[in-house]
């Protein structure tokens, strides 16, 4: 089992309604490449990587023209929700080349800045505990619960984390959990939690940001520039 293969699944079928531009956020350009190309490049050189499955929208005509990483890339048509898009990719792996105990690393197409250190820490923890893990960062702000703009409560933050990706689990366990949890779960760990598991959260770096708005793109551009300077 220690040598189980690794697959990367990238849900990239979102239409990016919150992004406020004519094209989905994964196709926005930052530091000379699309966000999705950066996300793919994060896995370059990952050992035992057997392939990458990208879930794209049914009318996607951009992905075919993008830069391709060295690992084999397969595309599937995504679904109405992120979970449905991930499930479509897992189904393809299950029906095709993968085994139930292979590892799957699910990574948002909209996270172009995953660092090699964070990826290595996640893979190390998952393979040590044998079940899997996800990246996250502890919440730094004070968190309020509000109805119609009126604060009713302050939520103690000492045990709160922001979940990030990649999230790494065994193919069979993750497929079962997602199937049972349904299409509304917002990440893989949530499906695993609903199945009664307690996924380990590995402290990652806040710079692994998810592009949601045009402001995030400005932030990502600055982070890429800083990264280039420190090389
Ligand atoms: O919208 P959100 O930021 O949560 O999307 C996270 C990731 O899920 C993005 O990479 C997006 O393209 C993907 N997604 C998908 N299929 C959907 C909705 C989102 O693959 N129906």
CSV table of C-alpha atoms and ligand atoms in Angstrom, one decimal:
chain,number,residue,atom,x,y,z
A,1,UNK,CA,0.0,0.0,0.0
A,2,UNK,CA,2.9,2.4,0.7
A,3,UNK,CA,3.5,2.4,-3.1
A,4,UNK,CA,-0.1,3.1,-4.2
A,5,UNK,CA,-0.2,5.3,-7.2
A,6,UNK,CA,-1.3,9.0,-7.0
A,7,UNK,CA,-3.9,10.6,-9.3
A,8,UNK,CA,-4.7,14.3,-9.4
A,9,UNK,CA,-8.3,15.4,-10.0
A,10,UNK,CA,-9.0,19.0,-10.9
A,11,UNK,CA,-12.6,20.2,-10.9
A,12,UNK,CA,-12.5,23.0,-13.5
A,13,UNK,CA,-16.2,23.0,-14.6
A,14,UNK,CA,-17.2,26.1,-12.6
A,15,UNK,CA,-18.7,29.1,-14.4
A,16,UNK,CA,-17.3,31.5,-11.8
A,17,UNK,CA,-20.4,33.6,-11.3
A,18,UNK,CA,-18.8,35.5,-8.4
A,19,UNK,CA,-15.7,36.4,-10.4
A,20,UNK,CA,-17.3,39.2,-12.4
A,21,UNK,CA,-15.6,38.7,-15.7
A,22,UNK,CA,-16.8,37.2,-19.0
A,23,UNK,CA,-14.7,34.1,-18.7
A,24,UNK,CA,-14.5,31.6,-15.9
A,25,UNK,CA,-11.8,32.3,-13.3
A,26,UNK,CA,-9.7,29.3,-14.1
A,27,UNK,CA,-9.1,30.8,-17.6
A,28,UNK,CA,-8.0,34.2,-16.3
A,29,UNK,CA,-4.4,35.0,-16.9
A,30,UNK,CA,-2.0,35.7,-14.1
A,31,UNK,CA,1.8,35.8,-14.3
A,32,UNK,CA,1.7,34.9,-18.0
A,33,UNK,CA,-0.4,31.7,-17.8
A,34,UNK,CA,-4.0,30.8,-17.1
A,35,UNK,CA,-4.9,30.0,-13.5
A,36,UNK,CA,-5.7,26.5,-14.5
A,37,UNK,CA,-2.2,26.0,-16.2
A,38,UNK,CA,-0.6,27.2,-12.9
A,39,UNK,CA,-2.8,24.7,-11.0
A,40,UNK,CA,-1.7,21.9,-13.3
A,41,UNK,CA,2.0,22.9,-13.0
A,42,UNK,CA,1.9,22.6,-9.2
A,43,UNK,CA,2.0,18.8,-9.6
A,44,UNK,CA,5.0,18.7,-12.0
A,45,UNK,CA,7.6,16.2,-10.8
A,46,UNK,CA,5.3,14.7,-8.1
A,47,UNK,CA,6.6,11.1,-7.7
A,48,UNK,CA,4.2,8.2,-8.5
A,49,UNK,CA,1.8,10.5,-10.3
A,50,UNK,CA,-0.1,8.3,-12.7
A,51,UNK,CA,-2.2,10.9,-14.3
A,52,UNK,CA,-4.4,14.0,-14.0
A,53,UNK,CA,-8.2,14.1,-14.6
A,54,UNK,CA,-9.7,17.5,-15.3
A,55,UNK,CA,-13.5,18.0,-15.1
A,56,UNK,CA,-14.5,20.7,-17.6
A,57,UNK,CA,-17.9,22.2,-18.5
A,58,UNK,CA,-19.8,20.5,-21.4
A,59,UNK,CA,-19.3,23.5,-23.6
A,60,UNK,CA,-15.6,24.2,-22.7
A,61,UNK,CA,-13.6,25.0,-25.8
A,62,UNK,CA,-10.5,26.4,-24.0
A,63,UNK,CA,-9.0,23.5,-22.2
A,64,UNK,CA,-7.9,21.7,-25.3
A,65,UNK,CA,-5.6,24.7,-26.2
A,66,UNK,CA,-3.8,24.9,-22.9
A,67,UNK,CA,-0.2,23.9,-22.0
A,68,UNK,CA,-0.1,20.3,-21.0
A,69,UNK,CA,2.0,18.9,-18.1
A,70,UNK,CA,4.3,15.9,-18.5
A,71,UNK,CA,1.8,13.5,-16.7
A,72,UNK,CA,-1.0,12.0,-18.9
A,73,UNK,CA,-4.1,14.3,-18.8
A,74,UNK,CA,-7.7,13.0,-19.3
A,75,UNK,CA,-10.8,15.2,-19.4
A,76,UNK,CA,-14.3,14.4,-18.3
A,77,UNK,CA,-17.5,16.5,-18.4
A,78,UNK,CA,-18.2,18.0,-15.0
A,79,UNK,CA,-21.5,18.4,-13.3
A,80,UNK,CA,-23.8,21.1,-11.8
A,81,UNK,CA,-21.8,21.3,-8.6
A,82,UNK,CA,-18.1,21.0,-7.6
A,83,UNK,CA,-18.9,17.6,-5.9
A,84,UNK,CA,-20.7,16.3,-9.1
A,85,UNK,CA,-17.6,17.3,-11.1
A,86,UNK,CA,-15.3,15.5,-8.8
A,87,UNK,CA,-17.6,12.5,-8.8
A,88,UNK,CA,-17.5,12.4,-12.6
A,89,UNK,CA,-13.7,12.3,-12.5
A,90,UNK,CA,-13.6,9.6,-9.8
A,91,UNK,CA,-16.1,7.5,-11.8
A,92,UNK,CA,-13.8,7.7,-14.8
A,93,UNK,CA,-10.8,6.5,-12.7
A,94,UNK,CA,-12.9,3.7,-11.1
A,95,UNK,CA,-14.1,2.5,-14.5
A,96,UNK,CA,-10.7,2.8,-16.0
A,97,UNK,CA,-7.1,2.8,-14.9
A,98,UNK,CA,-7.2,3.2,-11.1
A,99,UNK,CA,-7.4,0.9,-8.2
A,100,UNK,CA,-9.6,1.4,-5.1
A,101,UNK,CA,-6.6,2.0,-2.8
A,102,UNK,CA,-4.9,4.4,-5.2
A,103,UNK,CA,-4.5,8.0,-3.8
A,104,UNK,CA,-6.5,10.8,-5.3
A,105,UNK,CA,-5.5,14.5,-4.7
A,106,UNK,CA,-8.4,16.8,-5.5
A,107,UNK,CA,-7.2,20.3,-6.2
A,108,UNK,CA,-9.3,23.4,-7.2
A,109,UNK,CA,-8.5,24.7,-10.7
A,110,UNK,CA,-8.8,28.1,-9.1
A,111,UNK,CA,-5.8,27.6,-6.7
A,112,UNK,CA,-2.7,28.5,-8.8
A,113,UNK,CA,-0.2,29.1,-5.9
A,114,UNK,CA,0.0,25.7,-4.1
A,115,UNK,CA,3.6,25.5,-2.9
A,116,UNK,CA,5.8,22.4,-3.2
A,117,UNK,CA,6.3,22.4,0.6
A,118,UNK,CA,2.6,22.3,1.3
A,119,UNK,CA,2.1,19.5,-1.3
A,120,UNK,CA,4.9,17.5,0.2
A,121,UNK,CA,3.5,17.9,3.7
A,122,UNK,CA,0.0,16.8,2.7
A,123,UNK,CA,1.3,13.7,0.8
A,124,UNK,CA,3.6,12.8,3.7
A,125,UNK,CA,0.8,13.0,6.3
A,126,UNK,CA,-1.7,11.1,4.2
A,127,UNK,CA,0.7,8.3,3.5
A,128,UNK,CA,1.7,8.1,7.1
A,129,UNK,CA,-1.9,7.9,8.5
A,130,UNK,CA,-3.0,5.8,5.6
A,131,UNK,CA,-6.5,7.4,5.2
A,132,UNK,CA,-5.8,10.9,3.8
A,133,UNK,CA,-5.7,14.6,4.8
A,134,UNK,CA,-6.5,18.1,3.6
A,135,UNK,CA,-4.6,21.4,3.7
A,136,UNK,CA,-6.0,24.2,5.7
A,137,UNK,CA,-5.0,27.3,7.7
A,138,UNK,CA,-6.3,28.4,11.2
A,139,UNK,CA,-8.8,31.2,11.1
A,140,UNK,CA,-7.1,34.5,12.0
A,141,UNK,CA,-10.1,36.9,12.1
A,142,UNK,CA,-12.9,37.1,14.7
A,143,UNK,CA,-15.9,35.3,13.3
A,144,UNK,CA,-19.4,36.6,13.6
A,145,UNK,CA,-22.7,35.0,12.9
A,146,UNK,CA,-25.1,37.5,11.4
A,147,UNK,CA,-28.7,37.5,10.2
A,148,UNK,CA,-29.7,40.3,7.8
A,149,UNK,CA,-26.5,42.1,8.7
A,150,UNK,CA,-27.2,42.0,12.5
A,151,UNK,CA,-24.6,40.1,14.5
A,152,UNK,CA,-26.2,37.5,16.9
A,153,UNK,CA,-23.1,35.7,18.0
A,154,UNK,CA,-19.3,35.6,18.0
A,155,UNK,CA,-18.0,32.1,17.2
A,156,UNK,CA,-14.9,31.1,19.2
A,157,UNK,CA,-12.2,30.7,16.6
A,158,UNK,CA,-9.6,28.6,18.4
A,159,UNK,CA,-10.7,25.4,16.7
A,160,UNK,CA,-11.7,26.9,13.3
A,161,UNK,CA,-9.8,26.3,10.1
A,162,UNK,CA,-10.2,27.4,6.5
A,163,UNK,CA,-10.2,24.3,4.3
A,164,UNK,CA,-8.0,24.4,1.2
A,165,UNK,CA,-7.0,22.0,-1.5
A,166,UNK,CA,-5.4,19.6,-2.3
A,167,UNK,CA,-7.5,17.1,-0.3
A,168,UNK,CA,-6.0,13.6,-0.6
A,169,UNK,CA,-8.0,10.4,0.0
A,170,UNK,CA,-8.1,6.8,-1.3
A,171,UNK,CA,-10.2,6.5,-4.5
A,172,UNK,CA,-12.6,3.8,-3.1
A,173,UNK,CA,-13.3,5.6,0.2
A,174,UNK,CA,-13.7,9.0,-1.4
A,175,UNK,CA,-16.0,7.7,-4.2
A,176,UNK,CA,-18.3,5.9,-1.7
A,177,UNK,CA,-18.4,9.0,0.6
A,178,UNK,CA,-19.2,11.4,-2.2
A,179,UNK,CA,-21.9,9.1,-3.6
A,180,UNK,CA,-23.6,8.9,-0.2
A,181,UNK,CA,-23.1,12.6,0.7
A,182,UNK,CA,-24.8,13.9,-2.5
A,183,UNK,CA,-23.9,16.8,-4.8
A,184,UNK,CA,-24.1,19.7,-2.3
A,185,UNK,CA,-21.0,19.0,-0.2
A,186,UNK,CA,-18.5,21.8,-0.8
A,187,UNK,CA,-15.3,19.7,-0.4
A,188,UNK,CA,-14.1,16.1,-0.2
A,189,UNK,CA,-13.4,16.3,3.5
A,190,UNK,CA,-17.0,17.2,4.2
A,191,UNK,CA,-18.1,14.0,2.4
A,192,UNK,CA,-15.6,12.0,4.5
A,193,UNK,CA,-16.9,13.6,7.7
A,194,UNK,CA,-20.5,12.7,6.8
A,195,UNK,CA,-19.3,9.1,6.3
A,196,UNK,CA,-18.0,9.2,9.9
A,197,UNK,CA,-14.3,9.8,9.3
A,198,UNK,CA,-12.2,12.6,10.9
A,199,UNK,CA,-9.9,13.8,8.2
A,200,UNK,CA,-6.5,15.1,9.4
A,201,UNK,CA,-6.0,18.8,8.6
A,202,UNK,CA,-2.4,19.8,7.7
A,203,UNK,CA,-1.4,23.4,8.3
A,204,UNK,CA,-0.6,24.9,4.9
A,205,UNK,CA,0.2,28.4,3.8
A,206,UNK,CA,-2.3,31.2,3.4
A,207,UNK,CA,-0.8,32.1,0.0
A,208,UNK,CA,-2.5,29.0,-1.4
A,209,UNK,CA,-5.4,31.3,-2.2
A,210,UNK,CA,-8.5,30.5,-4.3
A,211,UNK,CA,-9.3,32.9,-7.0
A,212,UNK,CA,-12.9,34.0,-6.4
A,213,UNK,CA,-13.0,37.7,-7.3
A,214,UNK,CA,-11.0,40.0,-9.5
A,215,UNK,CA,-9.2,41.3,-6.3
A,216,UNK,CA,-7.8,37.8,-5.7
A,217,UNK,CA,-6.3,37.9,-9.2
A,218,UNK,CA,-4.4,41.1,-8.2
A,219,UNK,CA,-3.2,39.4,-5.0
A,220,UNK,CA,-2.1,36.3,-7.0
A,221,UNK,CA,-0.1,38.5,-9.4
A,222,UNK,CA,1.7,40.1,-6.4
A,223,UNK,CA,2.4,36.7,-4.8
A,224,UNK,CA,3.8,35.3,-8.1
A,225,UNK,CA,6.0,38.4,-8.4
A,226,UNK,CA,7.3,37.9,-4.8
A,227,UNK,CA,7.9,34.2,-5.6
A,228,UNK,CA,10.0,35.1,-8.7
A,229,UNK,CA,12.1,37.5,-6.6
A,230,UNK,CA,13.0,35.0,-4.0
A,231,UNK,CA,14.1,32.4,-6.5
B,1,LIG,O1,-16.9,28.0,-7.1
B,1,LIG,P1,-15.8,27.4,-6.3
B,1,LIG,O2,-14.7,28.4,-6.1
B,1,LIG,O3,-16.2,26.7,-5.0
B,1,LIG,O4,-15.1,26.3,-7.2
B,1,LIG,C1,-14.1,25.5,-6.8
B,1,LIG,C2,-13.6,24.6,-7.9
B,1,LIG,O5,-14.6,23.8,-8.3
B,1,LIG,C3,-13.2,25.4,-9.2
B,1,LIG,O6,-12.0,24.9,-9.7
B,1,LIG,C4,-14.4,25.2,-10.1
B,1,LIG,O7,-14.0,25.3,-11.5
B,1,LIG,C5,-14.8,23.8,-9.7
B,1,LIG,N1,-16.3,23.6,-10.1
B,1,LIG,C6,-16.6,22.5,-10.9
B,1,LIG,N2,-17.9,22.2,-11.2
B,1,LIG,C7,-18.9,23.0,-10.8
B,1,LIG,C8,-18.6,24.1,-9.9
B,1,LIG,C9,-17.2,24.4,-9.5
B,1,LIG,O8,-15.7,21.8,-11.4
B,1,LIG,N3,-20.1,22.8,-11.2
